[in-house]
Amino acid sequence: MSGLAYYLPFIWAFIVILAISVYVILDGFDLGIGMLFAFEKKPDHRDIMVNTIAPVWDGNETWMVLGGATLFGVFPGAYSTLLPAFYIPIIIMLGALIFRGVAFEFRIMAHSPSHRTFWNTSFMAGSTLAAFCQGCILGGYVQGIHTSNGAFAGNPMDWLSPFSVLCGLSVVIGYALLGTTWLVWRTSDELEEQCRRWSKTLSVLMLLCIIAVSCWTPFLHAPYLHRWIAFPNILLCLPVPLLVALAGFLMWRTLDRDHAITPFLCTIGWFLLSLVGLAITIWPYAVPPTLTLWDVASPVPSQLFQLAGTVILLPIITGYSIYSYYLFRGKVTKADGYH
């Protein structure tokens, strides 16, 4: 294998992981805010919650599109294997995201209480269902895909298992925690205090989910377990659980001490550490437990051609994302409307 054929998949794997990580963080908290409609009943508070994400929510999906397009163009073997394995949860997830987007816009135009209730419920349900499907896809991916000669050879429902359901619930809880800690940072007064209380409960549930998934995952496949406990791997992996514990400790301390942004950063830290743990577990497989990055990669000229475009587009996407969040920074109050 030539140098480029070996190293280019590393670069593209980093880009895919970057896109997924940014999407999970950015779309995670606005999906989380939708879920919180199940607990927050005051119309004024709901409007403030929506107004914190109104200027930026639709741009967050850009990162999911980038990750999907990269998978299609650079790792076509993985794309053609993973999609048949996850057609059902992907279609449900996309439907939920579309319906959620419609509900987001229509709820402010509802002219009767019953219509507004319908769209608020739709916004909450679409957010929850999309998050749950994402977790199930993740769980189904980690537990492995049945392949034969590089193609999907399993059952369309193989993704549904107790482990994938646990991952689905974990993502729902994690996104809800992202939502509450985002609102701690971006709101004030009664709503902020309510979100601090919610954050304490959700952080305990999230930590329990991290522990449960982390203890279950190594026993799915023998290479997973070996990667975590074999020496000297265990020394390299040890910082991950230690940092998870540190982030949890900081979150609880800062929730009690009126810190605004720190709980949100700690939640992001949990998600990033979970993704690091996932990368440690499945590396170097693109389709665990059989197909590696190099097995599913496109030819080197195709990778180089797409890399040239990505080098241009990625800074643009990053730049306008950062600018939009900078432009709409600060606390949001009832007076800040969305039209």
GROMACS .gro file of C-alpha atoms in nm:
model
  339
    1MET     CA    1   0.000   0.000   0.000
    2SER     CA    2   0.143   0.337  -0.107
    3GLY     CA    3   0.192   0.626   0.133
    4LEU     CA    4  -0.113   0.826   0.016
    5ALA     CA    5  -0.336   0.520   0.008
    6TYR     CA    6  -0.240   0.453   0.370
    7TYR     CA    7  -0.251   0.805   0.517
    8LEU     CA    8  -0.544   0.968   0.333
    9PRO     CA    9  -0.806   0.753   0.514
   10PHE     CA   10  -0.660   0.880   0.843
   11ILE     CA   11  -0.724   1.238   0.732
   12TRP     CA   12  -1.076   1.159   0.615
   13ALA     CA   13  -1.155   0.965   0.931
   14PHE     CA   14  -1.057   1.275   1.129
   15ILE     CA   15  -1.285   1.493   0.913
   16VAL     CA   16  -1.579   1.253   0.957
   17ILE     CA   17  -1.523   1.235   1.334
   18LEU     CA   18  -1.497   1.616   1.346
   19ALA     CA   19  -1.824   1.660   1.155
   20ILE     CA   20  -2.006   1.407   1.373
   21SER     CA   21  -1.868   1.560   1.694
   22VAL     CA   22  -1.970   1.914   1.600
   23TYR     CA   23  -2.313   1.794   1.488
   24VAL     CA   24  -2.373   1.603   1.812
   25ILE     CA   25  -2.283   1.907   2.021
   26LEU     CA   26  -2.466   2.173   1.818
   27ASP     CA   27  -2.778   1.981   1.722
   28GLY     CA   28  -2.771   1.798   2.053
   29PHE     CA   29  -2.862   2.098   2.264
   30ASP     CA   30  -3.138   2.219   2.032
   31LEU     CA   31  -3.289   1.869   2.021
   32GLY     CA   32  -3.254   1.870   2.399
   33ILE     CA   33  -3.448   2.196   2.424
   34GLY     CA   34  -3.730   2.036   2.227
   35MET     CA   35  -3.741   1.744   2.471
   36LEU     CA   36  -3.762   1.982   2.766
   37PHE     CA   37  -4.101   2.101   2.641
   38ALA     CA   38  -4.232   1.786   2.813
   39PHE     CA   39  -4.139   1.940   3.151
   40GLU     CA   40  -4.164   2.316   3.098
   41LYS     CA   41  -4.530   2.414   3.061
   42LYS     CA   42  -4.513   2.794   3.085
   43PRO     CA   43  -4.561   2.951   2.739
   44ASP     CA   44  -4.327   3.242   2.814
   45HIS     CA   45  -4.048   3.007   2.921
   46ARG     CA   46  -4.101   2.789   2.614
   47ASP     CA   47  -4.073   3.094   2.391
   48ILE     CA   48  -3.748   3.198   2.560
   49MET     CA   49  -3.609   2.846   2.520
   50VAL     CA   50  -3.686   2.849   2.148
   51ASN     CA   51  -3.547   3.200   2.106
   52THR     CA   52  -3.206   3.089   2.235
   53ILE     CA   53  -3.168   2.857   1.933
   54ALA     CA   54  -3.387   3.028   1.672
   55PRO     CA   55  -3.103   3.210   1.489
   56VAL     CA   56  -2.876   2.904   1.464
   57TRP     CA   57  -3.072   2.578   1.483
   58ASP     CA   58  -3.115   2.514   1.110
   59GLY     CA   59  -2.744   2.567   1.040
   60ASN     CA   60  -2.648   2.288   1.282
   61GLU     CA   61  -2.765   2.019   1.037
   62THR     CA   62  -2.490   2.132   0.798
   63TRP     CA   63  -2.246   1.917   0.989
   64MET     CA   64  -2.463   1.607   0.952
   65VAL     CA   65  -2.477   1.669   0.576
   66LEU     CA   66  -2.098   1.710   0.567
   67GLY     CA   67  -2.047   1.381   0.753
   68GLY     CA   68  -2.292   1.194   0.529
   69ALA     CA   69  -2.145   1.338   0.208
   70THR     CA   70  -1.793   1.248   0.320
   71LEU     CA   71  -1.901   0.894   0.398
   72PHE     CA   72  -2.063   0.864   0.055
   73GLY     CA   73  -1.770   1.008  -0.140
   74VAL     CA   74  -1.466   0.885   0.050
   75PHE     CA   75  -1.581   0.564   0.217
   76PRO     CA   76  -1.835   0.427  -0.033
   77GLY     CA   77  -1.785   0.073   0.095
   78ALA     CA   78  -1.896   0.182   0.441
   79TYR     CA   79  -2.183   0.390   0.301
   80SER     CA   80  -2.321   0.101   0.094
   81THR     CA   81  -2.293  -0.135   0.391
   82LEU     CA   82  -2.420   0.085   0.672
   83LEU     CA   83  -2.724   0.235   0.499
   84PRO     CA   84  -2.900  -0.098   0.432
   85ALA     CA   85  -2.828  -0.196   0.791
   86PHE     CA   86  -2.988   0.122   0.926
   87TYR     CA   87  -3.250   0.221   0.668
   88ILE     CA   88  -3.534   0.198   0.919
   89PRO     CA   89  -3.391   0.414   1.201
   90ILE     CA   90  -3.240   0.661   0.951
   91ILE     CA   91  -3.574   0.712   0.774
   92ILE     CA   92  -3.753   0.753   1.108
   93MET     CA   93  -3.484   0.997   1.226
   94LEU     CA   94  -3.504   1.209   0.910
   95GLY     CA   95  -3.883   1.212   0.927
   96ALA     CA   96  -3.867   1.324   1.290
   97LEU     CA   97  -3.617   1.600   1.207
   98ILE     CA   98  -3.835   1.725   0.921
   99PHE     CA   99  -4.152   1.721   1.131
  100ARG     CA  100  -3.965   1.891   1.415
  101GLY     CA  101  -3.848   2.165   1.179
  102VAL     CA  102  -4.203   2.225   1.059
  103ALA     CA  103  -4.327   2.237   1.418
  104PHE     CA  104  -4.051   2.484   1.509
  105GLU     CA  105  -4.179   2.733   1.248
  106PHE     CA  106  -4.553   2.667   1.281
  107ARG     CA  107  -4.576   2.691   1.660
  108ILE     CA  108  -4.523   3.069   1.649
  109MET     CA  109  -4.794   3.109   1.384
  110ALA     CA  110  -5.061   2.906   1.566
  111HIS     CA  111  -5.373   3.118   1.625
  112SER     CA  112  -5.547   2.896   1.877
  113PRO     CA  113  -5.437   2.721   2.197
  114SER     CA  114  -5.517   2.379   2.052
  115HIS     CA  115  -5.304   2.440   1.744
  116ARG     CA  116  -5.017   2.571   1.952
  117THR     CA  117  -5.040   2.268   2.180
  118PHE     CA  118  -5.028   2.038   1.877
  119TRP     CA  119  -4.715   2.201   1.734
  120ASN     CA  120  -4.545   2.221   2.073
  121THR     CA  121  -4.610   1.850   2.124
  122SER     CA  122  -4.484   1.778   1.773
  123PHE     CA  123  -4.168   1.977   1.843
  124MET     CA  124  -4.108   1.776   2.160
  125ALA     CA  125  -4.191   1.438   2.005
  126GLY     CA  126  -3.983   1.499   1.691
  127SER     CA  127  -3.682   1.603   1.898
  128THR     CA  128  -3.707   1.299   2.126
  129LEU     CA  129  -3.761   1.049   1.844
  130ALA     CA  130  -3.470   1.188   1.639
  131ALA     CA  131  -3.236   1.167   1.938
  132PHE     CA  132  -3.347   0.813   2.024
  133CYS     CA  133  -3.294   0.696   1.664
  134GLN     CA  134  -2.944   0.847   1.659
  135GLY     CA  135  -2.858   0.655   1.974
  136CYS     CA  136  -2.999   0.331   1.833
  137ILE     CA  137  -2.795   0.377   1.515
  138LEU     CA  138  -2.484   0.431   1.726
  139GLY     CA  139  -2.557   0.123   1.936
  140GLY     CA  140  -2.626  -0.091   1.630
  141TYR     CA  141  -2.303   0.032   1.471
  142VAL     CA  142  -2.089  -0.048   1.776
  143GLN     CA  143  -2.239  -0.393   1.826
  144GLY     CA  144  -2.137  -0.479   1.470
  145ILE     CA  145  -2.272  -0.524   1.117
  146HIS     CA  146  -2.312  -0.863   0.954
  147THR     CA  147  -2.126  -0.854   0.621
  148SER     CA  148  -2.040  -1.097   0.344
  149ASN     CA  149  -1.787  -1.009   0.073
  150GLY     CA  150  -1.793  -0.647   0.188
  151ALA     CA  151  -2.173  -0.609   0.167
  152PHE     CA  152  -2.449  -0.603   0.426
  153ALA     CA  153  -2.573  -0.957   0.488
  154GLY     CA  154  -2.787  -0.917   0.796
  155ASN     CA  155  -3.150  -0.856   0.886
  156PRO     CA  156  -3.304  -0.506   0.854
  157MET     CA  157  -3.388  -0.523   1.226
  158ASP     CA  158  -3.045  -0.635   1.348
  159TRP     CA  159  -2.984  -0.283   1.478
  160LEU     CA  160  -3.260  -0.321   1.738
  161SER     CA  161  -3.123  -0.485   2.052
  162PRO     CA  162  -3.109  -0.417   2.427
  163PHE     CA  163  -2.769  -0.252   2.377
  164SER     CA  164  -2.893  -0.019   2.101
  165VAL     CA  165  -3.198   0.074   2.310
  166LEU     CA  166  -2.966   0.160   2.600
  167CYS     CA  167  -2.763   0.378   2.364
  168GLY     CA  168  -3.083   0.541   2.238
  169LEU     CA  169  -3.194   0.628   2.591
  170SER     CA  170  -2.842   0.750   2.672
  171VAL     CA  171  -2.842   0.991   2.378
  172VAL     CA  172  -3.188   1.120   2.475
  173ILE     CA  173  -3.066   1.190   2.830
  174GLY     CA  174  -2.738   1.338   2.704
  175TYR     CA  175  -2.910   1.573   2.460
  176ALA     CA  176  -3.155   1.680   2.730
  177LEU     CA  177  -2.856   1.759   2.955
  178LEU     CA  178  -2.696   1.960   2.674
  179GLY     CA  179  -3.023   2.149   2.646
  180THR     CA  180  -3.052   2.228   3.017
  181THR     CA  181  -2.690   2.338   3.051
  182TRP     CA  182  -2.722   2.549   2.734
  183LEU     CA  183  -3.023   2.722   2.893
  184VAL     CA  184  -2.830   2.773   3.218
  185TRP     CA  185  -2.581   2.970   3.008
  186ARG     CA  186  -2.827   3.154   2.785
  187THR     CA  187  -3.124   3.235   3.015
  188SER     CA  188  -3.175   3.403   3.351
  189ASP     CA  189  -3.392   3.423   3.661
  190GLU     CA  190  -3.657   3.154   3.719
  191LEU     CA  191  -3.590   2.957   3.399
  192GLU     CA  192  -3.215   2.946   3.466
  193GLU     CA  193  -3.271   2.816   3.820
  194GLN     CA  194  -3.513   2.554   3.695
  195CYS     CA  195  -3.257   2.437   3.438
  196ARG     CA  196  -2.991   2.411   3.708
  197ARG     CA  197  -3.216   2.173   3.900
  198TRP     CA  198  -3.289   1.971   3.588
  199SER     CA  199  -2.918   1.960   3.506
  200LYS     CA  200  -2.834   1.801   3.841
  201THR     CA  201  -3.082   1.518   3.787
  202LEU     CA  202  -2.988   1.464   3.423
  203SER     CA  203  -2.615   1.470   3.497
  204VAL     CA  204  -2.657   1.178   3.741
  205LEU     CA  205  -2.860   0.984   3.482
  206MET     CA  206  -2.606   1.067   3.212
  207LEU     CA  207  -2.316   0.945   3.423
  208LEU     CA  208  -2.501   0.619   3.494
  209CYS     CA  209  -2.560   0.576   3.120
  210ILE     CA  210  -2.192   0.636   3.043
  211ILE     CA  211  -2.093   0.374   3.300
  212ALA     CA  212  -2.350   0.122   3.172
  213VAL     CA  213  -2.253   0.161   2.805
  214SER     CA  214  -1.882   0.161   2.888
  215CYS     CA  215  -1.910  -0.162   3.088
  216TRP     CA  216  -2.122  -0.335   2.823
  217THR     CA  217  -1.930  -0.233   2.509
  218PRO     CA  218  -1.602  -0.425   2.570
  219PHE     CA  219  -1.793  -0.752   2.593
  220LEU     CA  220  -1.960  -0.716   2.253
  221HIS     CA  221  -1.647  -0.837   2.069
  222ALA     CA  222  -1.318  -0.980   2.195
  223PRO     CA  223  -1.100  -0.713   2.021
  224TYR     CA  224  -1.295  -0.441   2.203
  225LEU     CA  225  -1.208  -0.587   2.542
  226HIS     CA  226  -0.845  -0.645   2.445
  227ARG     CA  227  -0.806  -0.285   2.336
  228TRP     CA  228  -0.907  -0.154   2.678
  229ILE     CA  229  -0.741  -0.397   2.921
  230ALA     CA  230  -0.426  -0.518   2.744
  231PHE     CA  231  -0.098  -0.366   2.856
  232PRO     CA  232   0.017  -0.097   2.769
  233ASN     CA  233  -0.320   0.003   2.615
  234ILE     CA  234  -0.475   0.031   2.958
  235LEU     CA  235  -0.230   0.308   3.050
  236LEU     CA  236  -0.326   0.506   2.738
  237CYS     CA  237  -0.699   0.453   2.796
  238LEU     CA  238  -0.699   0.529   3.170
  239PRO     CA  239  -0.721   0.910   3.129
  240VAL     CA  240  -1.063   0.878   2.961
  241PRO     CA  241  -1.262   0.756   3.266
  242LEU     CA  242  -1.059   0.984   3.494
  243LEU     CA  243  -1.150   1.288   3.283
  244VAL     CA  244  -1.515   1.178   3.276
  245ALA     CA  245  -1.515   1.176   3.658
  246LEU     CA  246  -1.341   1.515   3.669
  247ALA     CA  247  -1.597   1.668   3.431
  248GLY     CA  248  -1.880   1.536   3.648
  249PHE     CA  249  -1.723   1.680   3.961
  250LEU     CA  250  -1.677   2.022   3.799
  251MET     CA  251  -2.032   2.020   3.669
  252TRP     CA  252  -2.185   1.965   4.011
  253ARG     CA  253  -1.965   2.227   4.176
  254THR     CA  254  -2.039   2.490   3.912
  255LEU     CA  255  -2.413   2.420   3.908
  256ASP     CA  256  -2.418   2.513   4.277
  257ARG     CA  257  -2.196   2.818   4.236
  258ASP     CA  258  -2.383   3.014   3.969
  259HIS     CA  259  -2.133   2.947   3.691
  260ALA     CA  260  -2.304   3.006   3.357
  261ILE     CA  261  -2.104   2.837   3.082
  262THR     CA  262  -1.899   2.580   3.277
  263PRO     CA  263  -2.177   2.316   3.311
  264PHE     CA  264  -2.233   2.333   2.936
  265LEU     CA  265  -1.861   2.289   2.870
  266CYS     CA  266  -1.850   1.991   3.109
  267THR     CA  267  -2.139   1.829   2.921
  268ILE     CA  268  -1.956   1.883   2.592
  269GLY     CA  269  -1.653   1.725   2.757
  270TRP     CA  270  -1.857   1.417   2.843
  271PHE     CA  271  -1.972   1.380   2.483
  272LEU     CA  272  -1.622   1.429   2.342
  273LEU     CA  273  -1.474   1.180   2.588
  274SER     CA  274  -1.746   0.931   2.494
  275LEU     CA  275  -1.653   0.973   2.127
  276VAL     CA  276  -1.286   0.925   2.215
  277GLY     CA  277  -1.379   0.605   2.398
  278LEU     CA  278  -1.576   0.491   2.093
  279ALA     CA  279  -1.280   0.562   1.864
  280ILE     CA  280  -1.047   0.366   2.093
  281THR     CA  281  -1.290   0.074   2.094
  282ILE     CA  282  -1.357   0.031   1.721
  283TRP     CA  283  -1.030   0.156   1.563
  284PRO     CA  284  -0.938   0.087   1.282
  285TYR     CA  285  -1.277  -0.047   1.169
  286ALA     CA  286  -1.510   0.162   0.953
  287VAL     CA  287  -1.769  -0.116   0.965
  288PRO     CA  288  -1.706  -0.313   1.284
  289PRO     CA  289  -1.603  -0.580   1.335
  290THR     CA  290  -1.479  -0.674   0.986
  291LEU     CA  291  -1.411  -0.384   0.744
  292THR     CA  292  -1.128  -0.137   0.810
  293LEU     CA  293  -1.093   0.217   0.676
  294TRP     CA  294  -0.872   0.094   0.393
  295ASP     CA  295  -1.118  -0.181   0.297
  296VAL     CA  296  -1.396   0.071   0.228
  297ALA     CA  297  -1.199   0.375   0.103
  298SER     CA  298  -1.238   0.516  -0.249
  299PRO     CA  299  -0.939   0.537  -0.488
  300VAL     CA  300  -0.665   0.786  -0.402
  301PRO     CA  301  -0.747   1.028  -0.691
  302SER     CA  302  -1.108   1.050  -0.567
  303GLN     CA  303  -0.995   1.120  -0.213
  304LEU     CA  304  -0.755   1.392  -0.329
  305PHE     CA  305  -1.020   1.557  -0.549
  306GLN     CA  306  -1.269   1.570  -0.262
  307LEU     CA  307  -1.003   1.683  -0.017
  308ALA     CA  308  -0.935   1.988  -0.234
  309GLY     CA  309  -1.302   2.089  -0.209
  310THR     CA  310  -1.322   2.014   0.161
  311VAL     CA  311  -1.017   2.230   0.235
  312ILE     CA  312  -1.214   2.521   0.089
  313LEU     CA  313  -1.558   2.443   0.231
  314LEU     CA  314  -1.467   2.337   0.583
  315PRO     CA  315  -1.324   2.678   0.689
  316ILE     CA  316  -1.629   2.849   0.537
  317ILE     CA  317  -1.872   2.628   0.728
  318THR     CA  318  -1.669   2.669   1.047
  319GLY     CA  319  -1.643   3.045   0.998
  320TYR     CA  320  -2.011   3.116   0.947
  321SER     CA  321  -2.104   2.884   1.234
  322ILE     CA  322  -1.871   3.064   1.474
  323TYR     CA  323  -1.989   3.405   1.349
  324SER     CA  324  -2.358   3.320   1.392
  325TYR     CA  325  -2.305   3.206   1.750
  326TYR     CA  326  -2.093   3.513   1.822
  327LEU     CA  327  -2.353   3.745   1.671
  328PHE     CA  328  -2.637   3.603   1.882
  329ARG     CA  329  -2.439   3.564   2.205
  330GLY     CA  330  -2.555   3.665   2.552
  331LYS     CA  331  -2.857   3.602   2.773
  332VAL     CA  332  -3.198   3.578   2.606
  333THR     CA  333  -3.503   3.731   2.769
  334LYS     CA  334  -3.876   3.750   2.699
  335ALA     CA  335  -3.819   4.071   2.502
  336ASP     CA  336  -3.600   3.890   2.246
  337GLY     CA  337  -3.855   3.764   1.997
  338TYR     CA  338  -3.832   3.529   1.700
  339HIS     CA  339  -4.019   3.634   1.387
   0.00000   0.00000   0.00000
